[in-house]
Amino acid sequence: MSDFDNAEVAFRLREEIARRRLSRARLAERAKLSVSTLEKAIAGRRPFTLATIVRLEEALGASLREEAEVEAAGPSLAPPEMGSYARPAVQWIEGDYLTLRASFGEDGAVYAYRTEIRWSNAKGHLVFAESDRSDATFQQAGFVSMPNLSGHTYLMTSEAGQYRMIMLGRATREQRMFGLLATLQVGQGSQLVPVSCPVALVPMAQIEDPQFGLVRESDARMAEYRSILDTATRDDYCRLRK
């Protein structure tokens, strides 16, 4: 596996899982792998083997090695519609983030998951992928827009003309970002209802032993998570109006 970058393959795999709304258990079943093997490889606790990658590629019908094989001399600037940014100017944002937002299903609770942002050599712009969501079928993957005019960062998911957006203000000194998420929530029956809420992205290295999933008032991390998330409205990174 020395010819391939494990981190690149893991990100590509998380991106495919999010885009296809696959659970890791279902993918492991298709690829004839144990869930434990898949989880450890994705988390970086176990290197991928060529045999494992081939099985995963066959199960997905997509290449996981394309990103690792692309020459670095790809597009040097993101497309104009994403802000025409160059990688050296946006490298500070690459990494893993604990993502916090209000729960859509339980009042007062906070929902926590992981978002990874990285540069795609093949695409010539930043991309992101979500993981560690308890509702894995709703994991998102998409592109990152960073226009100079507003100084905001946009994490955009586009699927068959349907969009989900996270709009983030300028990062703090701690590299934390706060803003607003706009998406669709399942309403009555099959109805989809527009919904928005404050959101926070915190570098994963700043949170020791993070808790993912639904965090309730009785959970030990609730006070910390609520304080972080409330920064979005308290410090005017976003406003909610009726």
mmCIF file of N, CA and C in Angstrom, residues 185-193:
data_model
loop_
_atom_site.group_PDB
_atom_site.id
_atom_site.type_symbol
_atom_site.label_atom_id
_atom_site.label_comp_id
_atom_site.label_asym_id
_atom_site.label_seq_id
_atom_site.Cartn_x
_atom_site.Cartn_y
_atom_site.Cartn_z
ATOM 1 N N GLN A 185 -36.036 19.318 6.367
ATOM 2 C CA GLN A 185 -36.361 18.369 7.420
ATOM 3 C C GLN A 185 -37.621 17.610 7.030
ATOM 4 N N VAL A 186 -37.650 16.337 7.383
ATOM 5 C CA VAL A 186 -38.839 15.531 7.104
ATOM 6 C C VAL A 186 -39.987 16.032 7.972
ATOM 7 N N GLY A 187 -41.106 16.369 7.312
ATOM 8 C CA GLY A 187 -42.291 16.839 8.031
ATOM 9 C C GLY A 187 -43.330 15.743 8.108
ATOM 10 N N GLN A 188 -44.578 16.097 7.891
ATOM 11 C CA GLN A 188 -45.659 15.119 7.934
ATOM 12 C C GLN A 188 -45.619 14.235 6.690
ATOM 13 N N GLY A 189 -45.694 12.930 6.914
ATOM 14 C CA GLY A 189 -45.640 12.007 5.789
ATOM 15 C C GLY A 189 -44.321 12.124 5.055
ATOM 16 N N SER A 190 -44.405 12.353 3.753
ATOM 17 C CA SER A 190 -43.199 12.491 2.928
ATOM 18 C C SER A 190 -42.838 13.950 2.681
ATOM 19 N N GLN A 191 -43.531 14.865 3.341
ATOM 20 C CA GLN A 191 -43.295 16.293 3.139
ATOM 21 C C GLN A 191 -41.919 16.699 3.665
ATOM 22 N N LEU A 192 -41.214 17.544 2.915
ATOM 23 C CA LEU A 192 -39.937 18.116 3.340
ATOM 24 C C LEU A 192 -40.129 19.591 3.631
ATOM 25 N N VAL A 193 -39.635 20.037 4.788
ATOM 26 C CA VAL A 193 -39.850 21.407 5.247
ATOM 27 C C VAL A 193 -38.509 22.118 5.395
#
